[in-house]
Tab-separated table of N, CA and C and ligand atoms in Angstrom:
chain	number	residue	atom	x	y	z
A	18	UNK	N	105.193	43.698	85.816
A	18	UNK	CA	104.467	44.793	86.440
A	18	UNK	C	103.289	44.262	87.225
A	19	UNK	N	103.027	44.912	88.518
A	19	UNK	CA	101.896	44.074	88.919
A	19	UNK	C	101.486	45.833	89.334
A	20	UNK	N	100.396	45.458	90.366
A	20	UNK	CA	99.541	46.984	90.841
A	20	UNK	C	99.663	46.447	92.469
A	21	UNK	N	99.733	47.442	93.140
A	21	UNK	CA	99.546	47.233	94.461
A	21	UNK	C	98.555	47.806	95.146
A	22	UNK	N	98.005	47.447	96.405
A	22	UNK	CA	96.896	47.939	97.105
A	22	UNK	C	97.315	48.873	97.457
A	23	UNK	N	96.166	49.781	97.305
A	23	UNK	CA	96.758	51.397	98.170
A	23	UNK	C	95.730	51.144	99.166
A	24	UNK	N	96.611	51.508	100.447
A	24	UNK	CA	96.383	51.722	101.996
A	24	UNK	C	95.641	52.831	101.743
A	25	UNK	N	94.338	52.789	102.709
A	25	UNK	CA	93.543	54.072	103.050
A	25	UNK	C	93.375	54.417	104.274
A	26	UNK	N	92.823	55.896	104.417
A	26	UNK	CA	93.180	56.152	105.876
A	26	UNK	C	92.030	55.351	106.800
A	27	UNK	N	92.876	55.410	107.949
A	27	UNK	CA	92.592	54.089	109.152
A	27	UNK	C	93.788	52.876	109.113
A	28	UNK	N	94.710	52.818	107.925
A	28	UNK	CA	95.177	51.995	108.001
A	28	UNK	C	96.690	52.485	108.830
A	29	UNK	N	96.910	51.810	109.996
A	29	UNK	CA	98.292	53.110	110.625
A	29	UNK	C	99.697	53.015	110.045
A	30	UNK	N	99.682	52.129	108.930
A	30	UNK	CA	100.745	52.243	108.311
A	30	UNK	C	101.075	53.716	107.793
A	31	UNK	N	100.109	54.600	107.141
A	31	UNK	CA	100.314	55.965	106.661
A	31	UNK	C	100.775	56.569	107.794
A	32	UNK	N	100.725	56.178	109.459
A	32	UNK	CA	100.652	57.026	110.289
A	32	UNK	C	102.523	57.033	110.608
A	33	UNK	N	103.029	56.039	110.003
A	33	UNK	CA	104.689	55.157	110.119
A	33	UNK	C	105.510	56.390	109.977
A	34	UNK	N	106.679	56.186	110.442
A	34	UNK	CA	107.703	57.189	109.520
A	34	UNK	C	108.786	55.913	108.895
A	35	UNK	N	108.741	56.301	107.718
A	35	UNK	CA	109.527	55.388	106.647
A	35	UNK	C	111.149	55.741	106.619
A	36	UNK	N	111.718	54.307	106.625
A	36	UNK	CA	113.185	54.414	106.533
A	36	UNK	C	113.914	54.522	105.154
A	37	UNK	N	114.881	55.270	105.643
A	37	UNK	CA	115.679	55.148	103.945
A	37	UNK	C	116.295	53.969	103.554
A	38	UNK	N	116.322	54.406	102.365
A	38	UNK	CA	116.991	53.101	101.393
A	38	UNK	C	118.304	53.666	101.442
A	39	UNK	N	119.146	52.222	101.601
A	39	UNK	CA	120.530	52.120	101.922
A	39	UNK	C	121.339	52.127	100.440
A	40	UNK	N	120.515	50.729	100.020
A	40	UNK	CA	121.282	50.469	98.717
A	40	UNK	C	119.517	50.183	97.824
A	41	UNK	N	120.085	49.814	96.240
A	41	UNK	CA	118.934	49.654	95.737
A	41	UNK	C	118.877	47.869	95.616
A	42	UNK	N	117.788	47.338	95.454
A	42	UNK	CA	118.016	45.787	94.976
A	42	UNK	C	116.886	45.534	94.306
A	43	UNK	N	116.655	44.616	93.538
A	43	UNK	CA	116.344	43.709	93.048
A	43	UNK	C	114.289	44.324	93.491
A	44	UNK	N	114.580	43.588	94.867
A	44	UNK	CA	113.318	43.970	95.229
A	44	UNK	C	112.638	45.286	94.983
A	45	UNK	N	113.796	46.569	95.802
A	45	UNK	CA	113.085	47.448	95.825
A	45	UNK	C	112.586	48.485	94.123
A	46	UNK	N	113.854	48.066	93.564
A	46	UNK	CA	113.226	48.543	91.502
A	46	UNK	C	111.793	47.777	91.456
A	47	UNK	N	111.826	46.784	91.572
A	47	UNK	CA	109.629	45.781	91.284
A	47	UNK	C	109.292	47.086	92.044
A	48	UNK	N	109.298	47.741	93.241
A	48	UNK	CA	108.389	48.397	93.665
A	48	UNK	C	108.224	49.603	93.404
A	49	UNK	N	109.393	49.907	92.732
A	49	UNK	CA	109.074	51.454	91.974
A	49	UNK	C	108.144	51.048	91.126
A	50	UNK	N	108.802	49.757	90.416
A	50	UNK	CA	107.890	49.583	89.234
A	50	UNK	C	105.907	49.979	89.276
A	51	UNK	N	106.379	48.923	90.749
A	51	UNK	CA	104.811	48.982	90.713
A	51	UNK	C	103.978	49.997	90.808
A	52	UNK	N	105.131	50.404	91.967
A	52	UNK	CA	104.608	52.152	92.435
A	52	UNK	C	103.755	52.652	90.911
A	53	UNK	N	104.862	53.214	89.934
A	53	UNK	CA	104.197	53.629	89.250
A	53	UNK	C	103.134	53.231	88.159
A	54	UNK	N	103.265	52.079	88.226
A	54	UNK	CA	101.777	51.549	87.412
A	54	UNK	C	100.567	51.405	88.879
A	55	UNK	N	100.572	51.654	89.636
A	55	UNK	CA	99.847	51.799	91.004
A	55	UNK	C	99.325	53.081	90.307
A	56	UNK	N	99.972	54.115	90.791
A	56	UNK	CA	99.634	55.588	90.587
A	56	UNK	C	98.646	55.492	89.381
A	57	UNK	N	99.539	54.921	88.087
A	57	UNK	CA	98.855	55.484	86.929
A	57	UNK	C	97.741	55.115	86.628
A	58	UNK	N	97.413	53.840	87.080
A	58	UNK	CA	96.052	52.954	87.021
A	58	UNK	C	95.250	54.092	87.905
A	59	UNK	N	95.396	54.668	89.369
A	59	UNK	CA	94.870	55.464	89.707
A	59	UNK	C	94.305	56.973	89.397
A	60	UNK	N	95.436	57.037	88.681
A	60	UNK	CA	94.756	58.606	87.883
A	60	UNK	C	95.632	59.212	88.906
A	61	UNK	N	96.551	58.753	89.402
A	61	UNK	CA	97.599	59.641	90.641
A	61	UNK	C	98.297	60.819	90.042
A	62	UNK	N	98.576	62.137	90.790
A	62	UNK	CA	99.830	62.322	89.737
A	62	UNK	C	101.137	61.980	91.506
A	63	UNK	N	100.677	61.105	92.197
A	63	UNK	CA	102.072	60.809	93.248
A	63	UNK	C	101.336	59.883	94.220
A	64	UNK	N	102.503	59.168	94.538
A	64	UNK	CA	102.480	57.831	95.294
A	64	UNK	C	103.733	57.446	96.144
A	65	UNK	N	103.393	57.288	97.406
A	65	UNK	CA	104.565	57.216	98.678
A	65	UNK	C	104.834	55.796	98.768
A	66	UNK	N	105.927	55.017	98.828
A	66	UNK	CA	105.888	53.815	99.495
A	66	UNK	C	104.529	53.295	100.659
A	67	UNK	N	104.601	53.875	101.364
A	67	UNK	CA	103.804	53.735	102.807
A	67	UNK	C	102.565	53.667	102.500
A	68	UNK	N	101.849	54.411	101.560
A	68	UNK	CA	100.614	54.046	100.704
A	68	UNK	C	100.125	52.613	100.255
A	69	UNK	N	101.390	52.037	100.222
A	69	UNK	CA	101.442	50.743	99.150
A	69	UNK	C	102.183	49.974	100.860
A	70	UNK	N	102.266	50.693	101.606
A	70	UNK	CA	102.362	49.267	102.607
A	70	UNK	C	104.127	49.128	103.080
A	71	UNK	N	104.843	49.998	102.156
A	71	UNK	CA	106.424	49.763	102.197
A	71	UNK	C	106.602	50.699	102.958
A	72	UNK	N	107.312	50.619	104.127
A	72	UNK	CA	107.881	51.940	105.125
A	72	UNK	C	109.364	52.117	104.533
A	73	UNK	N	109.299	52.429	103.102
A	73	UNK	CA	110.964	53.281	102.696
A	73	UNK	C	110.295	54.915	101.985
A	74	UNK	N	111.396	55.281	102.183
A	74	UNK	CA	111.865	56.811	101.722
A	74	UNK	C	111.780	57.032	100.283
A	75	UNK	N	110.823	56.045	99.763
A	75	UNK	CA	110.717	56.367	98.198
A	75	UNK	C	109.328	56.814	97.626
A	76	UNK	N	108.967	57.929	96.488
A	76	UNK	CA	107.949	58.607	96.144
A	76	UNK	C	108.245	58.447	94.846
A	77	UNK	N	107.057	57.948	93.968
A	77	UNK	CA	106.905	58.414	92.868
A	77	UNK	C	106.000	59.664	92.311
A	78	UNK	N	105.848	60.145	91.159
A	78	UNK	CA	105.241	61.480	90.850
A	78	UNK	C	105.422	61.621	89.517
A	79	UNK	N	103.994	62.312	88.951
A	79	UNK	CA	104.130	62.653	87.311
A	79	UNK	C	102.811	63.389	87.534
A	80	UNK	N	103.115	64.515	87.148
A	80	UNK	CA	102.199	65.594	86.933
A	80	UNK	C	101.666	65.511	85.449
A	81	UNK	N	102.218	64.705	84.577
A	81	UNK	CA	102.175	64.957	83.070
A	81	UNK	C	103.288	65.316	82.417
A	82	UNK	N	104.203	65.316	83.249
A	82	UNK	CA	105.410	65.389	82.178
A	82	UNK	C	106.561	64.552	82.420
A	83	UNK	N	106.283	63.134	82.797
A	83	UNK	CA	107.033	62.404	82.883
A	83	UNK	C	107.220	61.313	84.484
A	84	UNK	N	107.497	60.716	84.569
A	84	UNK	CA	107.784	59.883	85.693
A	84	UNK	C	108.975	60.535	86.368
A	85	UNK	N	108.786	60.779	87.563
A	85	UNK	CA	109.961	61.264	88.558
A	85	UNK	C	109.916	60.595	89.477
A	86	UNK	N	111.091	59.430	90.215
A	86	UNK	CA	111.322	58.812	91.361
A	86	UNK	C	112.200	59.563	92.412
A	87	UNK	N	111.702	59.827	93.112
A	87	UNK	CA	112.712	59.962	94.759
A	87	UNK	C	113.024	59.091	95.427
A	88	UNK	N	114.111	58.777	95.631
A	88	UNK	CA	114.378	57.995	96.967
A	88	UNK	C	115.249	59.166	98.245
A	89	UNK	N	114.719	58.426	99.407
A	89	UNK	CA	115.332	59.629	100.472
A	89	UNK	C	115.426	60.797	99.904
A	90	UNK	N	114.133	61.705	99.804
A	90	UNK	CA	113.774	62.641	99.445
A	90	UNK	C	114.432	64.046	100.405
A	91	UNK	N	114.675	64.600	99.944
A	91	UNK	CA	115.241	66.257	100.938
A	91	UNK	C	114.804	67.498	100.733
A	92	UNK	N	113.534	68.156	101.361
A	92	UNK	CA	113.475	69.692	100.674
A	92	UNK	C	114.663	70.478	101.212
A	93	UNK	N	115.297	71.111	99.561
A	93	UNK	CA	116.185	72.075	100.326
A	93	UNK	C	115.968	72.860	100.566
A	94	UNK	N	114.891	73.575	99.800
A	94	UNK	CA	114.550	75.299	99.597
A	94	UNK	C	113.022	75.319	99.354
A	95	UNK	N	112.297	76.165	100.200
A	95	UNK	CA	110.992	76.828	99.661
A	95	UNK	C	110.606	78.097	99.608
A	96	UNK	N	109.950	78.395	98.840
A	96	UNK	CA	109.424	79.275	98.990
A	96	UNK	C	108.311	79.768	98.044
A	97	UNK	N	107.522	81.431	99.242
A	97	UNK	CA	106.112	81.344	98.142
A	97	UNK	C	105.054	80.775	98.545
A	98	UNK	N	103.800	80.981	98.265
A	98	UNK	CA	102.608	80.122	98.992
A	98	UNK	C	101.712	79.608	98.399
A	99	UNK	N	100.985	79.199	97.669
A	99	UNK	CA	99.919	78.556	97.124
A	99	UNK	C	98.925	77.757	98.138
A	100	UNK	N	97.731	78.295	98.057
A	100	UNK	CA	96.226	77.301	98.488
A	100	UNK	C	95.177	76.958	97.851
A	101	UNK	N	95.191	75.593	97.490
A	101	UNK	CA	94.508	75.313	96.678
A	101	UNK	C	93.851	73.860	96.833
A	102	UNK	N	92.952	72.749	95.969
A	102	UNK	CA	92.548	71.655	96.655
A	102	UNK	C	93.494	70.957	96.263
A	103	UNK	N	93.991	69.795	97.342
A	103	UNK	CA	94.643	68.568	97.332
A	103	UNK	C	93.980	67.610	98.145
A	104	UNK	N	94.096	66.404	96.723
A	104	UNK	CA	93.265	64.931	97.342
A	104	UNK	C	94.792	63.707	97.511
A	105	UNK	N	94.243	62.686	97.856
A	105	UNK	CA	95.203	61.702	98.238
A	105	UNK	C	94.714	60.636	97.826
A	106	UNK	N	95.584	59.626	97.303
A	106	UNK	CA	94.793	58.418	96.439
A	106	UNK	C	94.141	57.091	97.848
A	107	UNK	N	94.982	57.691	99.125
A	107	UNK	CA	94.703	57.217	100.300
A	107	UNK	C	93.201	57.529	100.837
A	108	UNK	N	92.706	58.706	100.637
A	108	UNK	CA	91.348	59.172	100.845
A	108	UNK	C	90.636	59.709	99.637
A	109	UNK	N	90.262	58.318	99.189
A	109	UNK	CA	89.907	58.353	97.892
A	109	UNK	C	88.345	58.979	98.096
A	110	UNK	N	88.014	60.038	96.692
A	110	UNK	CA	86.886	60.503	96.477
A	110	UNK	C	86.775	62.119	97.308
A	111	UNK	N	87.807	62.664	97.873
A	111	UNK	CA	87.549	63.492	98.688
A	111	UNK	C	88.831	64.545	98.460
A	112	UNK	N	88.621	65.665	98.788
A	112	UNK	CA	89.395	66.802	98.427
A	112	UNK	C	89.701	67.859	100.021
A	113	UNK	N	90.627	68.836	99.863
A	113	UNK	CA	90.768	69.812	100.950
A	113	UNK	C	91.204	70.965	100.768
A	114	UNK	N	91.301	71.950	101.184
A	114	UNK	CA	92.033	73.341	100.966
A	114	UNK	C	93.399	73.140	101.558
A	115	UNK	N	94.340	73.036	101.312
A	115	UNK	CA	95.860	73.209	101.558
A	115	UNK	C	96.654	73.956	101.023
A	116	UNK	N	97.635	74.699	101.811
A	116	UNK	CA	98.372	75.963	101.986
A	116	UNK	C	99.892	75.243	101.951
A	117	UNK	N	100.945	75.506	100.448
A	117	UNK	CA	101.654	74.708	100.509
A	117	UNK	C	102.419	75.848	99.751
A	118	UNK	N	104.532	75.564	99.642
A	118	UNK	CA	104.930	76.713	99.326
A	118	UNK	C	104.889	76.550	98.056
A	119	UNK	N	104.904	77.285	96.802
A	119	UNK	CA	104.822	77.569	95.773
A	119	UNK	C	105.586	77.063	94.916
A	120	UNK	N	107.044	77.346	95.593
A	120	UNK	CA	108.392	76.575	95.083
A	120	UNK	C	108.763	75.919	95.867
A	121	UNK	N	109.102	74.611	95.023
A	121	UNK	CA	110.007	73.638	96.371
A	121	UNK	C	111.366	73.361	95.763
A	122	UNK	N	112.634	72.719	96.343
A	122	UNK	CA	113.846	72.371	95.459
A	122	UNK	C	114.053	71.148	96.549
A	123	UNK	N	113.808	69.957	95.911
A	123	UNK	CA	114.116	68.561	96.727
A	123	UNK	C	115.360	68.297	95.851
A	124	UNK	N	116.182	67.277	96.957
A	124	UNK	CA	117.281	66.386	96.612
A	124	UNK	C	117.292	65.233	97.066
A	125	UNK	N	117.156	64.376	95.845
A	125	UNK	CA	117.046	63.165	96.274
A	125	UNK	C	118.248	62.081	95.600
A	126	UNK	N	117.918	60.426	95.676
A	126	UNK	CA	118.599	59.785	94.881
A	126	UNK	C	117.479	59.446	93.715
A	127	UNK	N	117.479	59.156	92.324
A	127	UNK	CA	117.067	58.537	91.544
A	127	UNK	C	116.812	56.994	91.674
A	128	UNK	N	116.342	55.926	90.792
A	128	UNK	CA	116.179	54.774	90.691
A	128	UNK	C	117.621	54.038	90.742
A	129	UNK	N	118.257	54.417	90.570
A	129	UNK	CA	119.672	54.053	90.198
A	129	UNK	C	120.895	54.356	91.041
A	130	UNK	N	120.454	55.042	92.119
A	130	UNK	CA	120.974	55.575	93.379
A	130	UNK	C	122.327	56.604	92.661
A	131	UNK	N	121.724	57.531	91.828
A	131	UNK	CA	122.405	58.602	91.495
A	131	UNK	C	121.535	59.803	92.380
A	132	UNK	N	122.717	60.883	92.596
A	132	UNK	CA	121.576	62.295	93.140
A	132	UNK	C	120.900	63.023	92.073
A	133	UNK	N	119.944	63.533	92.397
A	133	UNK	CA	119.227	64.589	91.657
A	133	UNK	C	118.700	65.577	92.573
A	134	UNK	N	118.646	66.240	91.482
A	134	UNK	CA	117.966	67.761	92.065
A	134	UNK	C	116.649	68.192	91.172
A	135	UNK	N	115.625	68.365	91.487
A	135	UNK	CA	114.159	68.610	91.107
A	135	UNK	C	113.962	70.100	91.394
A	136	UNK	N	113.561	70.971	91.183
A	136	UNK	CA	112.519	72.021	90.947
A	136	UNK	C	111.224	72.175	90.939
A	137	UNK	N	110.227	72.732	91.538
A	137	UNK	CA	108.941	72.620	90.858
A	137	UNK	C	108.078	73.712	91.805
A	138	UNK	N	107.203	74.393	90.852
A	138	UNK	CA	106.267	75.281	91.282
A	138	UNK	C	105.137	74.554	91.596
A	139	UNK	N	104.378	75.183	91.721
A	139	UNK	CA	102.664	75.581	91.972
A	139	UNK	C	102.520	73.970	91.402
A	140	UNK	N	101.439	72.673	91.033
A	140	UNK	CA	101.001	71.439	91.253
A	140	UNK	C	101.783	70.264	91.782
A	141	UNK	N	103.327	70.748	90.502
A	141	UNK	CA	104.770	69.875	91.214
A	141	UNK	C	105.071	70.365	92.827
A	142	UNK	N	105.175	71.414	92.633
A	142	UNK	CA	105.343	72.082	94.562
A	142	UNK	C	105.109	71.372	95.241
A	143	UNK	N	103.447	71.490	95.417
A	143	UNK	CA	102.336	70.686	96.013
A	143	UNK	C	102.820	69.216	95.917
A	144	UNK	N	103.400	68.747	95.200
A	144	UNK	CA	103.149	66.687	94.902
A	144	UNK	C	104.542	66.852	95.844
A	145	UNK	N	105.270	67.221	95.574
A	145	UNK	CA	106.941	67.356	96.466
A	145	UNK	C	106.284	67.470	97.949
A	146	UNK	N	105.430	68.452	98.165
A	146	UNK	CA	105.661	68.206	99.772
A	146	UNK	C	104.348	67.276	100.396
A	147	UNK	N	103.351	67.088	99.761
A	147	UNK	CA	102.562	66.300	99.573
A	147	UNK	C	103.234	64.648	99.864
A	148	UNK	N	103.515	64.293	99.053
A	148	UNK	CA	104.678	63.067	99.286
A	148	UNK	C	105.347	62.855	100.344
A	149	UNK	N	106.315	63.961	100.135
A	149	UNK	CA	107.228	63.742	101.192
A	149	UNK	C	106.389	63.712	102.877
A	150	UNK	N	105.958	64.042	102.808
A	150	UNK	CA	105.130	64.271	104.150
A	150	UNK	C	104.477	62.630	104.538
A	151	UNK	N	104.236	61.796	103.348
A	151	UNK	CA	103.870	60.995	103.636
A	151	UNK	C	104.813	59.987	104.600
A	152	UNK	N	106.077	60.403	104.209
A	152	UNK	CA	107.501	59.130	104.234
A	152	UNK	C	107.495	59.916	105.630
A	153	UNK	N	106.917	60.618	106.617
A	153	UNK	CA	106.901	61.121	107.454
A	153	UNK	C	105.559	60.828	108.401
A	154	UNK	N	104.867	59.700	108.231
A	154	UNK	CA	103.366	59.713	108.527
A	154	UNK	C	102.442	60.375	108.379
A	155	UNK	N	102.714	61.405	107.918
A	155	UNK	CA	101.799	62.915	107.969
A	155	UNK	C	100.947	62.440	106.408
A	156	UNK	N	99.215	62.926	106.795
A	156	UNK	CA	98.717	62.811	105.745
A	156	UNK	C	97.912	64.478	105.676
A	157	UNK	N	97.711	64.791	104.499
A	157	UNK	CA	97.376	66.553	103.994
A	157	UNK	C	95.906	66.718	104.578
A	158	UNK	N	95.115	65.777	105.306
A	158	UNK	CA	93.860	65.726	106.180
A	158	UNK	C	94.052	66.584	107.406
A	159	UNK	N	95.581	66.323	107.491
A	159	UNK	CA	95.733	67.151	109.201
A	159	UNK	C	96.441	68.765	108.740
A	160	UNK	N	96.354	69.215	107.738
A	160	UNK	CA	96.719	70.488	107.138
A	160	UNK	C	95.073	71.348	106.679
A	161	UNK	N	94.246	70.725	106.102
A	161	UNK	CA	93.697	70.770	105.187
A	161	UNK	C	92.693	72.441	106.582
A	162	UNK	N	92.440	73.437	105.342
A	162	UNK	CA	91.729	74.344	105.990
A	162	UNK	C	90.272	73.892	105.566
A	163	UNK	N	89.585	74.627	107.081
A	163	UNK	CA	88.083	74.253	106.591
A	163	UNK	C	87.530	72.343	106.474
A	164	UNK	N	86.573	72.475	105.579
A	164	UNK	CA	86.475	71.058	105.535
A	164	UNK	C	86.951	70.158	103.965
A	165	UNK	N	86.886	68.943	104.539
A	165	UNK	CA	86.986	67.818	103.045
A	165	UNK	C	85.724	67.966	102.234
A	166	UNK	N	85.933	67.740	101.254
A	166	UNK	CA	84.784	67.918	100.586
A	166	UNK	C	84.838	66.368	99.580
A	167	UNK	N	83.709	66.444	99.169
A	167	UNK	CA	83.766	65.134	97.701
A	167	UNK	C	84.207	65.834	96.437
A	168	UNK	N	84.802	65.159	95.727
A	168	UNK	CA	85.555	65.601	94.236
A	168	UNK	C	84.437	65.104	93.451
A	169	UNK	N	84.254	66.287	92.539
A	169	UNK	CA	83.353	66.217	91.586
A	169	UNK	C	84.267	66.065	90.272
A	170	UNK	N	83.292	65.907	88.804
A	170	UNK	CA	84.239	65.717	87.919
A	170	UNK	C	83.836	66.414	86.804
A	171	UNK	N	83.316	67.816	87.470
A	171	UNK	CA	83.096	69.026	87.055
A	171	UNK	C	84.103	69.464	86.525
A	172	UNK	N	84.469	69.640	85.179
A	172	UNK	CA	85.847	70.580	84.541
A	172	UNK	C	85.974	72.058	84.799
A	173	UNK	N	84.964	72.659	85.731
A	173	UNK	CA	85.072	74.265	85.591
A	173	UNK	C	85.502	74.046	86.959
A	174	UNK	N	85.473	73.036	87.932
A	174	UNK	CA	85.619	73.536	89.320
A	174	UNK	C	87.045	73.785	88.956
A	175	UNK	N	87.730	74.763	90.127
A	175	UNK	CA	89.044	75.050	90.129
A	175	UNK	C	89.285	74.311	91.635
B	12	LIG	ZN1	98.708	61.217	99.512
């Protein structure tokens, strides 16, 4: 297991659009790996390849209930709206108002290049399109209503 540098913004790699993974190898499992000891050392609950410098189609994510890998991620279905703050481990220390759908239903491949199908409301929602957006250059700065703010570590803020 090692940790990798997370890219912050200015760096134009986030700005990339990331290619899919064909097959899995050798290499690219170390980088899930890392992916997710990346994230977790961060206090992440999600982490894009492209963050970490890799232009592929792979996202990790754990809200707290477990490790979930995407590769070549797909929203099939949304719907519903939620606005609420989302930060990025890319623009670290800082928060935004973002308007994201409520429900999402991605299809992706797993670690193992099996398909899956994911579900997820209201925080998972948010990390699904959050992510995915990344493997797309898009970072939640160019969504965000109003302004960024600094993250406090106030337990009552909502
Ligand atoms: Zn992010």
């Amino acid at each position: 297991m090692a940790l990798r540098t997370i890219r912050t913004e200015g760096d134009p790699v986030l700005h990339k659009i990331s290619r899919p993974v064909k097959e899995m190898t050798p290499k690219l499992r170390t980088l899930i790996f890392d992916m997710l000891d990346t994230m977790y050392e961060a206090y992440g609950v999600g982490l894009a390849a492209p963050q970490v410098g890799v232009l592929k189609r792979i996202v990790t994510i754990d809200i707290g209930e477990g490790p979930i890998v995407l590769i070549n991620p797909e929203i099939l279905e949304t719907s519903g709206e939620q606005t609420g703050d989302e930060g990025c481990l890319s623009v670290p220390g800082m928060a935004g108002q973002v308007t994201r759908p409520n429900y999402v239903k991605v299809k992706a491949l797993d670690e193992n290049m099996n398909e899956v199908i994911y579900e997820g409301t209201e925080l998972l929602a948010r990390a699904f399109c959050h992510e995915i957006d990344h493997l797309d250059g898009k970072m939640y700065t160019e969504l965000v209503e109003g302004e960024l703010h600094r993250t406090t570590y106030d337990e009552d803020e909502e």
